[in-house]
Each structure stands twice: as C-alpha cells, then as structure tokens.
Coordinates of C-alpha atoms and ligand atoms in Angstrom, one line a residue:
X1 CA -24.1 -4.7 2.6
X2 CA -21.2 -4.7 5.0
X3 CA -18.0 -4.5 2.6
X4 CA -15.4 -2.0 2.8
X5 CA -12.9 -0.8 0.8
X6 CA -9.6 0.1 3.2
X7 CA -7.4 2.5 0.5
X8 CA -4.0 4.7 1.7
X9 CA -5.3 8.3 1.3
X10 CA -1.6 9.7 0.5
X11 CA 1.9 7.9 -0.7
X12 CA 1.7 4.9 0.8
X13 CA 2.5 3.5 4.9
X14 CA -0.5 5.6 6.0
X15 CA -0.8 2.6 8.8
X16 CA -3.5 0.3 6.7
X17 CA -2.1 -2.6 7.9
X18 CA -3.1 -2.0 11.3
X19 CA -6.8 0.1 10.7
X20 CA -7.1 -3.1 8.4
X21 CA -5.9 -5.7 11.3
X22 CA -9.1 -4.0 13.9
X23 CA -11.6 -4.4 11.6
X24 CA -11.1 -7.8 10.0
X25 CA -12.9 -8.4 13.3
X26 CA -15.7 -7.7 12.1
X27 CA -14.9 -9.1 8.7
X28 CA -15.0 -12.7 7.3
X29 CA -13.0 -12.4 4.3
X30 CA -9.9 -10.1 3.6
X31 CA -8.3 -9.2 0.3
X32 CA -5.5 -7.8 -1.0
X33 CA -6.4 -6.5 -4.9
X34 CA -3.4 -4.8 -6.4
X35 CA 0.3 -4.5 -6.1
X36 CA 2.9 -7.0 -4.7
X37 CA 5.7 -7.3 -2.0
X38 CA 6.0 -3.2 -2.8
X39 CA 3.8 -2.9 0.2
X40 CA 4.9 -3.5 3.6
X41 CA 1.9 -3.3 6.4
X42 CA 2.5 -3.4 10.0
X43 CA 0.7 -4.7 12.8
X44 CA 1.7 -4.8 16.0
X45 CA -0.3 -7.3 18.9
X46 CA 0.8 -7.1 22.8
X47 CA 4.2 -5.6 21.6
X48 CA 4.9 -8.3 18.7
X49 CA 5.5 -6.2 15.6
X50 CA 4.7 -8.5 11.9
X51 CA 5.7 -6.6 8.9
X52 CA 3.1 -8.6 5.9
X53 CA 4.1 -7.9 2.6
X54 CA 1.5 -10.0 0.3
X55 CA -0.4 -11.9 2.5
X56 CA -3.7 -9.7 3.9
X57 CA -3.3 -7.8 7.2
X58 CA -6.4 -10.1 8.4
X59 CA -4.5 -13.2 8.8
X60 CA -3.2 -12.5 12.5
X61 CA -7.5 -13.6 13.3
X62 CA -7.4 -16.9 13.1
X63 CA -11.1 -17.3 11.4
X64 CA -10.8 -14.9 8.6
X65 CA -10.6 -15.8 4.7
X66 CA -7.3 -13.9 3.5
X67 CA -7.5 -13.4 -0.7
X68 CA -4.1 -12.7 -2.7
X69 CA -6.7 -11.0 -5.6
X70 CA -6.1 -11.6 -9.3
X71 CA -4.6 -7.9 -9.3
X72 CA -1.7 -8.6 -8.0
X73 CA 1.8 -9.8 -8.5
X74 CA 3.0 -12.4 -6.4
X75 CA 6.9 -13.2 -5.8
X76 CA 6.9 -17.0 -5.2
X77 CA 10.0 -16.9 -3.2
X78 CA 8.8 -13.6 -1.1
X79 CA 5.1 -15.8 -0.5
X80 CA 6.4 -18.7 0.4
X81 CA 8.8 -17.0 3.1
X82 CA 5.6 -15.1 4.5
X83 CA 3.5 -17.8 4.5
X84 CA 5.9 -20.1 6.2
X85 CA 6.8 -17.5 9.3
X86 CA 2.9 -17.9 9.3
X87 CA 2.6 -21.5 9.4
X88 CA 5.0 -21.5 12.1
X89 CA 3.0 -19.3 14.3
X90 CA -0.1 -21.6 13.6
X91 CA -1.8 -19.1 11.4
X92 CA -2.0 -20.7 8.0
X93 CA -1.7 -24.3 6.7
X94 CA 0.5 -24.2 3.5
X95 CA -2.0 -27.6 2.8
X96 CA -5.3 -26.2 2.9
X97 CA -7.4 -23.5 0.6
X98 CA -9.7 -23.1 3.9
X99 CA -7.8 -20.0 5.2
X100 CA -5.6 -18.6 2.7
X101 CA -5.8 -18.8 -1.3
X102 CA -4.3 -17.2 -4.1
X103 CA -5.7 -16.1 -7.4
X104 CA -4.8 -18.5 -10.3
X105 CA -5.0 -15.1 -12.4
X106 CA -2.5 -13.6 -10.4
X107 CA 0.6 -12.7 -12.5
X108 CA 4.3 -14.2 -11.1
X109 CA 7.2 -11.9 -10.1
X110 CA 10.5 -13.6 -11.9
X111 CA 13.4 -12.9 -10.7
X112 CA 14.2 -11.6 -14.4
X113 CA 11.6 -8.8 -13.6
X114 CA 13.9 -7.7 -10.3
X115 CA 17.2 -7.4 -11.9
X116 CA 15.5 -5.2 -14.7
X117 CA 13.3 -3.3 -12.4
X118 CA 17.0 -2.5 -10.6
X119 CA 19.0 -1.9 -13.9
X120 CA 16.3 0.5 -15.3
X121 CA 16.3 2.2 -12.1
X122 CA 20.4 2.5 -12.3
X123 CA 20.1 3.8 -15.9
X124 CA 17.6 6.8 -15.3
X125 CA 20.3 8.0 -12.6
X126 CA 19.3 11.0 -11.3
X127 CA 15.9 10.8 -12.9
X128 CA 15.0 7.5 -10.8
X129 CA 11.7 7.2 -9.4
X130 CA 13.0 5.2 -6.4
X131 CA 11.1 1.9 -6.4
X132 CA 11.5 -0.8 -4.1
X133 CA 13.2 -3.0 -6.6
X134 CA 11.2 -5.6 -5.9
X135 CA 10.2 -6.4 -9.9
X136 CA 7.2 -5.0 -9.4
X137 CA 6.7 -2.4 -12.8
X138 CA 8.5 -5.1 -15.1
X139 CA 5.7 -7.3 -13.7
X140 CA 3.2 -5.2 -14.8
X141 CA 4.7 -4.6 -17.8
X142 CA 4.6 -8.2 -19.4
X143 CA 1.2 -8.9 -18.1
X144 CA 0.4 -5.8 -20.0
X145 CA 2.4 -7.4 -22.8
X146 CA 0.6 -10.4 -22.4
X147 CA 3.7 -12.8 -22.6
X148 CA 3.4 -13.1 -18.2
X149 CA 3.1 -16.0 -16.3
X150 CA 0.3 -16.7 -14.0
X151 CA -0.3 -18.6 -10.8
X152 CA -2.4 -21.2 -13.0
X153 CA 0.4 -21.8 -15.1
X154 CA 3.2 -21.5 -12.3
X155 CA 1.6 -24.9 -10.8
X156 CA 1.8 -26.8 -14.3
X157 CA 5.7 -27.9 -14.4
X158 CA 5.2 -28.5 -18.2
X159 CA 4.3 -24.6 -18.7
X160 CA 7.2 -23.0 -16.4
X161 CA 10.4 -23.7 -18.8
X162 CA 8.8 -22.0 -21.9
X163 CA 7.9 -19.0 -20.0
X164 CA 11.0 -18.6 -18.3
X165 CA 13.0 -18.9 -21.6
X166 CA 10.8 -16.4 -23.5
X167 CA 10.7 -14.4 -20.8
X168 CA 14.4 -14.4 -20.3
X169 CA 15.0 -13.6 -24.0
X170 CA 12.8 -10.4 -23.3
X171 CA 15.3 -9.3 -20.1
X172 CA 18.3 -10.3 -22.0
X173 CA 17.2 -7.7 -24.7
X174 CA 16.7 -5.0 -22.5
X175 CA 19.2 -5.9 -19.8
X176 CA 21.5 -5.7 -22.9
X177 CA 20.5 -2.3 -23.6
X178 CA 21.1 -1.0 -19.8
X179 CA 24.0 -2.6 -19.5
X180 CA 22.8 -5.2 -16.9
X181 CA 23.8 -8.5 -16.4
X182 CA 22.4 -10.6 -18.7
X183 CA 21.5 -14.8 -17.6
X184 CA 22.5 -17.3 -19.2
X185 CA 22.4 -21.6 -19.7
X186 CA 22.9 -22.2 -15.7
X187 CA 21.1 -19.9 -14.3
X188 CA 18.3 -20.1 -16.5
X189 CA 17.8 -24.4 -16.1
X190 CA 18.3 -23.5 -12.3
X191 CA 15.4 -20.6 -12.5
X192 CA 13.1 -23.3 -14.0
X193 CA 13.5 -25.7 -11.1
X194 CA 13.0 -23.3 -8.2
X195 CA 10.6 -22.2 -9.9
X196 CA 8.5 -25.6 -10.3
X197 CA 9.5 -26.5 -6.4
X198 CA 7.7 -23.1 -5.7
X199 CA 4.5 -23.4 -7.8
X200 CA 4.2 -27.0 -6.4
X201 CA 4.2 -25.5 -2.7
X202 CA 1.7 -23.3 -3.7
X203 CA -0.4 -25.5 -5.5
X204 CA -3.1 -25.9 -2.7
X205 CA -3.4 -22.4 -2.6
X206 CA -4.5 -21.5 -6.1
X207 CA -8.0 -20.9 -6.5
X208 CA -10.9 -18.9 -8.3
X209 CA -10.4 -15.9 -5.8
X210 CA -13.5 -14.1 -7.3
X211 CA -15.6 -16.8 -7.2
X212 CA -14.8 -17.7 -3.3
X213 CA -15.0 -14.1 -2.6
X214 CA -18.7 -13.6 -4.6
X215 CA -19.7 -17.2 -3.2
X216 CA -18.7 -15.5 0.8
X217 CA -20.7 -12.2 -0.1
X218 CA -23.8 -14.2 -1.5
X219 CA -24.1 -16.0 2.1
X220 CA -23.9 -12.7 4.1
X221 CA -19.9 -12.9 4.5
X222 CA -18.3 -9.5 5.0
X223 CA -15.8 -8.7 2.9
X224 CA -12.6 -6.1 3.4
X225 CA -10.4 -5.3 0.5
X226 CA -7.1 -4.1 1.7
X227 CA -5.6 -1.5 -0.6
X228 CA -1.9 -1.1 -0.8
X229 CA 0.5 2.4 -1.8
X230 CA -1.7 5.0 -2.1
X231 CA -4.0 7.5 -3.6
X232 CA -1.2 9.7 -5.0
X233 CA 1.1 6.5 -6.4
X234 CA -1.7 5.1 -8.3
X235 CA -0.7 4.6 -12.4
X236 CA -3.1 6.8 -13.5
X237 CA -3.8 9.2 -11.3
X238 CA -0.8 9.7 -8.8
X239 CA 2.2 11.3 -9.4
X240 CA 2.9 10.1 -12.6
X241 CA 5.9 8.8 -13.7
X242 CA 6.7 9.0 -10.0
X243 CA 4.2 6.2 -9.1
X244 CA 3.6 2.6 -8.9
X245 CA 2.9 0.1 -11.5
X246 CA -0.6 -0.8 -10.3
X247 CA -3.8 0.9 -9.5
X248 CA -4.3 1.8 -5.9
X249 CA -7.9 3.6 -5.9
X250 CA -11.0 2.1 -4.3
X251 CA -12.8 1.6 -7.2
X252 CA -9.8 -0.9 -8.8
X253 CA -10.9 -3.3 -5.6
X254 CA -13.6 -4.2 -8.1
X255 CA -11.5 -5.4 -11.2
X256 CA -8.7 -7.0 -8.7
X257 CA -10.4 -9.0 -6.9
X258 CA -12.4 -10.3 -9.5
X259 CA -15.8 -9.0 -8.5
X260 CA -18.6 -6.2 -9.3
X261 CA -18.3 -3.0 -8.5
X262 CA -21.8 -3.4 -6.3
X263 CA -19.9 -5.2 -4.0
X264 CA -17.4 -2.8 -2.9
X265 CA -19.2 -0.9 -0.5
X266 CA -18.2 2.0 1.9
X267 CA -14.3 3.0 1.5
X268 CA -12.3 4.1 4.3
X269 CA -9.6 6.4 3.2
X270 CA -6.3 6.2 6.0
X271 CA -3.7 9.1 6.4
X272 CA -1.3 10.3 8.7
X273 CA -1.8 13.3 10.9
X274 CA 1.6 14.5 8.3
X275 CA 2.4 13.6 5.1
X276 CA 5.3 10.9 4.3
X277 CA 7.1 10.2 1.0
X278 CA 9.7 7.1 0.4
X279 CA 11.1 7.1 -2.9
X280 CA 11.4 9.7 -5.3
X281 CA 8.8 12.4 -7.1
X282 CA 7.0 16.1 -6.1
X283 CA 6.6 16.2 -2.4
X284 CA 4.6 20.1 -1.8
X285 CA 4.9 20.7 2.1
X286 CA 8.0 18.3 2.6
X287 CA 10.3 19.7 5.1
X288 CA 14.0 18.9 4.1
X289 CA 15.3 20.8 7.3
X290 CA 16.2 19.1 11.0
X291 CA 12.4 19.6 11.3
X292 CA 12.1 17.4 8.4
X293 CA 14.8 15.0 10.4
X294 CA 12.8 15.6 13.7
X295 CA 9.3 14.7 12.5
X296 CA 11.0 11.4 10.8
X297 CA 12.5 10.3 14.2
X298 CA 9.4 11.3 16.3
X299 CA 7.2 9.1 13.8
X300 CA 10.0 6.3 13.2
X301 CA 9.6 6.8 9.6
X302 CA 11.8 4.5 7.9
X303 CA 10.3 2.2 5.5
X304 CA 8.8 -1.4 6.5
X305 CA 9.8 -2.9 3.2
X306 CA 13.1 -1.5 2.5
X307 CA 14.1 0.6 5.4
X308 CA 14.5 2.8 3.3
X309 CA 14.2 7.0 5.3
X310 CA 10.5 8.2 4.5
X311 CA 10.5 12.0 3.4
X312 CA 8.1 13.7 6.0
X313 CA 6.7 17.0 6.0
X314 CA 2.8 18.4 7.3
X315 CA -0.3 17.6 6.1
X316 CA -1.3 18.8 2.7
X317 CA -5.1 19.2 2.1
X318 CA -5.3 20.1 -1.5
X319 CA -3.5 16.3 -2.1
X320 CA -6.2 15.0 0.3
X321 CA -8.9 16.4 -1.2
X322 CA -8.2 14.8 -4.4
X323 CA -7.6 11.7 -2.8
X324 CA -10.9 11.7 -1.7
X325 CA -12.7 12.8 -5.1
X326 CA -10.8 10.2 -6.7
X327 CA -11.8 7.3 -4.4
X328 CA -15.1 8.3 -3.0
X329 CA -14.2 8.1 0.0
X330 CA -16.9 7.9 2.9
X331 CA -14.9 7.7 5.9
X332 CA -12.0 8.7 7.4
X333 CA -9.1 7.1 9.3
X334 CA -6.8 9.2 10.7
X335 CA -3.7 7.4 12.4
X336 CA -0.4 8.8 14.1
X337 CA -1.7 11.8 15.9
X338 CA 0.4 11.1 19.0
X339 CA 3.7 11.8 16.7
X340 CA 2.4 14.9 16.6
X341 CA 2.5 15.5 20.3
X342 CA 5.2 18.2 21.5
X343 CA 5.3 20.5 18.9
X344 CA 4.7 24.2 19.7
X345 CA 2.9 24.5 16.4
X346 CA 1.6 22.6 13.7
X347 CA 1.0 23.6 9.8
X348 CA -1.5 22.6 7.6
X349 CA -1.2 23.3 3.6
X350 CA -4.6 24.7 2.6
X351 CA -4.0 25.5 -1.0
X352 CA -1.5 25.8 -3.6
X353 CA -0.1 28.9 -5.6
X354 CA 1.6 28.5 -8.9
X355 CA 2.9 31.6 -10.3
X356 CA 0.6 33.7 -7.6
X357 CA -2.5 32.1 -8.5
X358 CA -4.1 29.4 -6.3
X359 CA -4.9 26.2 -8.1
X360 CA -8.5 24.8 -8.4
X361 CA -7.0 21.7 -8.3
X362 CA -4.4 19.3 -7.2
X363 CA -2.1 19.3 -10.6
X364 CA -1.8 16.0 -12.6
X365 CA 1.8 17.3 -14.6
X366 CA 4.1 16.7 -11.8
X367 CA 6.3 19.8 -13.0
X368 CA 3.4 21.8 -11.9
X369 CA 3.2 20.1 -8.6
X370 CA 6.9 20.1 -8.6
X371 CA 6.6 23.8 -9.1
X372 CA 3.8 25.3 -6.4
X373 CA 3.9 27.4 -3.4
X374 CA 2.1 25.7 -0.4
X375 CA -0.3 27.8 1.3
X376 CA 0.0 27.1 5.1
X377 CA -2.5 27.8 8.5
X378 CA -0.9 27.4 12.2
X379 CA -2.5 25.6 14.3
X380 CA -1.7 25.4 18.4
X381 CA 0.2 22.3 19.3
X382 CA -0.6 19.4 22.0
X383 CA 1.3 18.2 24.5
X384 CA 0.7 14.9 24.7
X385 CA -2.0 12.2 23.7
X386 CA -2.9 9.0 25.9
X387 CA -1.6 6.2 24.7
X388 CA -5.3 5.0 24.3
X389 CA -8.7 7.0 24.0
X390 CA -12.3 5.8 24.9
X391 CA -13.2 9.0 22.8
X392 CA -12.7 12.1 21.1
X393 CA -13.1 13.9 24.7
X394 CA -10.1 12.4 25.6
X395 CA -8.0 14.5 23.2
X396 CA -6.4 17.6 24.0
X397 CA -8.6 20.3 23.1
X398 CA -6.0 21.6 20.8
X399 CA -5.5 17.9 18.7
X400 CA -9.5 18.3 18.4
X401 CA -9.2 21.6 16.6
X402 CA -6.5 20.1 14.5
X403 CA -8.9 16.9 13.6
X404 CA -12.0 19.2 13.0
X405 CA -10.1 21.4 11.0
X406 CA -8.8 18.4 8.4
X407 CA -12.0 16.6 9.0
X408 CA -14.1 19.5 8.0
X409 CA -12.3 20.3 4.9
X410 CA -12.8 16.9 3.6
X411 CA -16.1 17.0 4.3
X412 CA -16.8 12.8 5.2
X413 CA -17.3 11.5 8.6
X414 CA -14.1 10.7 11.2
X415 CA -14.6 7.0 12.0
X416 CA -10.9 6.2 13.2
X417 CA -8.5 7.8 15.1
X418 CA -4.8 6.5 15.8
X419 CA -3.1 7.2 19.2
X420 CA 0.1 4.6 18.3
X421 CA 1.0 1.9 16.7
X422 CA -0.3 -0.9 19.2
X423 CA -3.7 -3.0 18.4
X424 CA -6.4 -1.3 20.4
X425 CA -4.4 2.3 20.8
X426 CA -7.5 3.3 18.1
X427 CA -10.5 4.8 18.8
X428 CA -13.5 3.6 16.3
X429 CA -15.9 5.6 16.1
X430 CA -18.2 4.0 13.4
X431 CA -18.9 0.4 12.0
X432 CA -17.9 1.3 9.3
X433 CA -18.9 -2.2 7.6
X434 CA -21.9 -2.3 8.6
X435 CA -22.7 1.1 7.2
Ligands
GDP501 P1 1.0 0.7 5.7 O1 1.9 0.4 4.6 O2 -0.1 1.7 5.3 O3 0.3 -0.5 6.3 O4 1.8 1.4 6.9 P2 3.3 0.9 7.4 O5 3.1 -0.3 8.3 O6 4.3 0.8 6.3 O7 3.8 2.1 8.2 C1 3.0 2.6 9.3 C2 3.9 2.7 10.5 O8 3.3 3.5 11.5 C3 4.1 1.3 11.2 O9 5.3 1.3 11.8 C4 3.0 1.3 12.2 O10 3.2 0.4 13.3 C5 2.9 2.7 12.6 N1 1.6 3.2 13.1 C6 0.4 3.0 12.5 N2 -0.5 3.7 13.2 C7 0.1 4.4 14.1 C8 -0.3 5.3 15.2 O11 -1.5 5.7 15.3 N3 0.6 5.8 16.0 C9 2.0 5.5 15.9 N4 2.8 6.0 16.7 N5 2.4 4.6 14.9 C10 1.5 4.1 14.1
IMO502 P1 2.5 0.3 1.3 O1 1.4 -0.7 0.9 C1 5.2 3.5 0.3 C2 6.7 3.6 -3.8 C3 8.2 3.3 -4.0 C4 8.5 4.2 -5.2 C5 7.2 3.9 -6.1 C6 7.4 2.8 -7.1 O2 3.4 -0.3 2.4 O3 1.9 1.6 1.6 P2 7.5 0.2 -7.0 O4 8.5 -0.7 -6.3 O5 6.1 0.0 -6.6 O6 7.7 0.2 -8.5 O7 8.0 1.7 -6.6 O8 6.2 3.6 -5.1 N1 6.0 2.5 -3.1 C7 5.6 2.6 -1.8 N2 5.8 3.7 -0.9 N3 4.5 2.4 0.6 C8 4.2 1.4 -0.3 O9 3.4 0.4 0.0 C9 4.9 1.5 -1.5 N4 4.9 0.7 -2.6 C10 5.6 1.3 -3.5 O10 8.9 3.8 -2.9 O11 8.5 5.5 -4.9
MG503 MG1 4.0 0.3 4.2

C-alpha cells in the first residue's frame, strides 16, 4: 500500500519531526492528524534548524502535499506566523491549495481558550499537569461541547462574531470561577476582527482534507501521517490526567485525517535511546540527580515549543512495551544514540515492582505508576558514535548490544537509527512505506 503511520513511542519530542522530514521523500502527501501548536518538531537541513509547530514536517520537500487533518486544533495567529516564515523561504504559497491545505473540520484555538487553559493551570497549583498553555485542552473541550468554531466557519465573517460572543460568555463563566481575567466590550469587538482578517488569509487553504487525502491514495499517492506527543500523553491511554487533550495513537490517524482505517498502513513507532518528560505527571526511571542534569545537557533537552527543561532519565521498557501494544507498532525508530556516547554505563528499566511484586503490565492509575520500583540491567557504555553510519557495523560493538537488547524486547524490526540531529545523520534500514 505504501502509507505509514509516524507516532512518538514515549512523552513526546522523540525526534519525529526529523524521521518524518527523511521519509516524506519517499512520500507524496504528509499529514498531521491530532493536536495543535502543543507539538514542536525539529528538523535540521545543512545546519539550518526549523522548529514546525502545525504545519507537517514534509513541507521543507518542495513537491509534497502537507495536510492540517480535521483532528486538530489550529491557532490562526500561530498558522499564519508558520506559514508566512514559509512563504518567505519559497516553500508554500499562502494563495494556493496545491501544496498546503487545511481541514475545514478542523476546530479554531481562540485566544479565550489560552487564557483559560493558563488560569486553570494557576488554579490546580501544585497539582498542575504542566501544559504548554497554548489553549489546547479548552480547545478540545468545546468541540467536545459542541459550541467550537471550525475552519469552515472561521472563513464566513457573518459566523465569527456569534461564536466569539458565545464563546466568550462560556470563558467569562469559568475565568470568573478561577479568578482569571475576564474580556470584556473592547476586546471582544477587537477579537472578532482579527479574527475575520485571519480566516480570510486562510481562506485558500480550507479544504475537504479527507477527501484530497483518499483522492491521492486512490491514484497510488503515498501517504505519511505525522503523529504528534506521544504514546504515553495520549487522552485515553497515557498518563491520565497527566496527558494531552487529543489522541496520539496510530490508529486515531484514521478518524483525524478523515480517512479508513485500511489506509493507514505500517506504523513506525520513534523513541529516544533515554526517556524525556516536559511537563508534569509519573516519570519511573527519571533521574532527578546531576546525572539527571548531565543527560539533559548532553541531549540539549529543553523544549522546542516552550523551552521549557525536559525531565530525562534511561530508557524504560515496560512503558515501551505498551507503547507498542497500544499502537501496533511494526517498526522501530530509534534516534539520539550519540547522546548516549561517554557514559561508563548505561541502565535499562526491564520491569516494575509495586509493593515487591513485578507488574504484568504498565499501570493505567498513575498513583500506581507514581508508586513503582524500576527494575534496572547495566549495560557497557560507548565511547563515541560517528556522526553518520552506512550501517549497523559501524556502531560500537557495545551501542549494538544496547540496540539488540531494546530491539529484542520489543520484538518488531529496527528500521531507523539516529546518530544526531542533522538530515542524513540516520541510518534507514527498511522502506518502511513500501512495506
Ligand atoms: P519531536 O517533537 O518528536 O519532533 O522532537 P523535537 O524536535 O521536539 O525534539 C527532538 C530534538 O532532538 C530536536 O532538537 C532534534 O533536532 C534532536 N534530534 C533528533 N534526532 C536526533 C539524533 O539522532 N541525535 C541528536 N543528537 N539529536 C537529535
Ligand atoms: P511534540 O509533538 C512533549 C505535554 C505538555 C504537558 C501535557 C499537556 O513536540 O512531541 P497540552 O498543552 O497539550 O495540554 O499539555 O502534554 N506536551 C508535550 N510534551 N512534546 C509535545 O509535542 C507535547 N505536547 C504536549 O508538556 O505535559
Ligand atoms: Mg517536540
């Protein structure tokens, strides 16, 4: 079939932006399916580092189809930035729905939905989960609610006022309640008119996403869905409450890009060579130590959307393996292995113990999770990894014990392998969409 489904394996900045960037190569049409400006993907081209936030990490190939799926939120403001940086650069034409669309079924961030994802986050105080305050959950929330407005009705001027004043009535209540500022008159009439100058902008860009997307797969297009977070922030089955507001598993590329489930085909899960955490919630093998420091400066860990420190600690196995139940995962792309470089030794969490019993199971009640014993196996460190590998034999012989270690416990192939952050410092070992 030759589609792919590209999904973050642990908490999010697992480098998809860049495995995503090498293969849309071989793709025609990228698309992102959930989530919003949350997500922050990197991709880094002869030493020119671009940070996308909404727009799909395929857009740097000039050819490609890049989708904004009907499962996601989309900040007009935050869009129209991205979009413009990539206008300059040549890379889209804000005129054209050729190169770049955007669902009309995707649901608009207002800036209501910001200030009460921030005063929501102020009143749980030391219970916060930590989220990027980008509007995202009170996004979700009123689409869920069904009073949200949508890219279809952003572009009709007559539709935007009555949204924004219902809307605003709903965040006055609660912004009330949490003690947040509330809008009034001014701001409200001056809300409506950016607002309308934005949808207007955007106009070109609204289209049936799912239909363009089915129409490309129906003439033998190839089709990459570009997940965003990760496994273990997905609503349902992540860390909940400590999760995202949309979600993030392979099979949701389906309902978010408006498209059957028999399109999807193989899905590539990424991870790190260590496990990172930004924001708040249970974090097993994290190491809140100057190893936890060390590890963070090593692998730059500080986040692309907010700059936010990342939590870091090693790899944990009994996460992973979930993450790859839950997403059916067929192949494996495992990136920053050259952080990893210099350490004397490395751990690996193999299990978990709770109350002296091992778990069968990664927990879903994060006080459980919150509450285990990691189980850990040493492994011999590398010294160093070339900056770029033709194959495996390349490795240290010690980094290939490490690989065949995680790779055998998850029991799916190895198709990537990460030696930085550059395009081309990755080894690919499969086409992986062609099967
Ligand atoms: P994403 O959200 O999953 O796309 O990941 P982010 O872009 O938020 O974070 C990943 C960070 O790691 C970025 O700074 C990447 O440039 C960098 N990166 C990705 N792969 C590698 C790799 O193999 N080695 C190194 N050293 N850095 C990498
Ligand atoms: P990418 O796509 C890492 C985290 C936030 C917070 C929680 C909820 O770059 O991997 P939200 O603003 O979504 O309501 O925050 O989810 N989070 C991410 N962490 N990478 C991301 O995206 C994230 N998007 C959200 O830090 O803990
Ligand atoms: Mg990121």
């Amino acid at each position: 079939m030759g589609n792919l489904v590209c999904i973050g394996a642990q908490w999010g900045d697992e480098g998809k932006g860049r495995i995503v960037d090498r293969l849309s190569e071989q793709a025609d049409v990228v698309v992102r399916f959930h989530g919003g400006n949350n997500a922050g993907h990197t991709v880094v081209v002869d030493g020119v580092t671009t940070v996308l936030h909404l727009v799909p990490s395929g857009v740097l190939h000039k050819s490609k189809l890049c989708v904004i799926g009907p499962g996601c939120v989309v900040d007009p403001e935050v869009l129209l930035q991205e979009l413009e940086m990539l206008a300059a650069r040549g890379l889209v034409d804000l005129t054209s729905p050729e190169r770049m669309i955007v669902s009309d079924q995707a649901h608009v961030i207002l800036p209501f939905h910001k200030r009460v994802d921030k005063a929501r986050e102020v009143a749980r105080g030391a219970g916060k989960i930590g989220t990027t305050g980008r509007g995202i959950g009170p996004a979700y929330e009123d689409k869920a609610a069904r009073r949200g407005l949508r890219m279809h009705d952003l572009i009709e001027p007559d539709r935007v006022a009555d949204a924004v004043r219902s809307g605003v009535m709903y965040a006055n209540s609660v912004l009330e309640a949490l003690d947040g500022e509330v809008y009034k008159g001014e701001e409200i009439e001056s809300i409506i008119a950016r607002l309308r100058q934005q949808g207007q902008k955007l106009k070109p860009l609204v289209d049936d996403a799912g239909a363009r997307i089915h129409a490309a797969a129906q003439a033998g297009k190839r089709v990459l869905f570009e997940g965003a977070q990760g496994a273990l922030l997905d609503l349902d089955h992540g860390t909940y409450p400590f999760v995202t507001s949309s979600n993030c598993l392979a099979a949701h590329a389906s309902v978010g890009a408006g498209v059957g489930p028999n399109l999807l085909g193989r899905v590539l899960a990424v991870l790190k060579a260590y496990s990172t955490r930004v924001g708040e919630g249970p974090f097993p093998t994290e190491m809140t130590d100057a190893r936890g420091e060390d590890l963070r400066q090593r692998g730059r860990e500080f986040g692309a959307t907010t700059g936010r420190p990342r939590r870091t600690g090693w790899l944990d196995l009994p996460a992973l393996e979930y993450a790859v139940r839950i997403n059916g995962v067929t192949d494996l792309a495992i990136t920053k292995l050259d952080v990893l470089a210099g350490y004397g030794e490395l751990k690996v969490c193999t299990a978990y113990e709770l109350d002296g019993r091992r778990l069968p199971h990664f927990p879903h009640d994060v006080r459980k999770l919150q509450a285990v014993t990691p189980v850990y196996e040493s492994f011999e460190g590398f010294d160093k990894v070339p900056d770029r590998i033709a194959s495996l034999d390349d490795l240290p012989a010690a980094a290939r014990r490490y690989l065949n270690f995680v790779v055998q416990r998850l029991g799916v192939r190895l198709s990537i392998v990460g030696v930085g952050p550059g395009r081309g410092q990755e080894l690919v070992m499969h086409d992986v969409l062609a099967g």
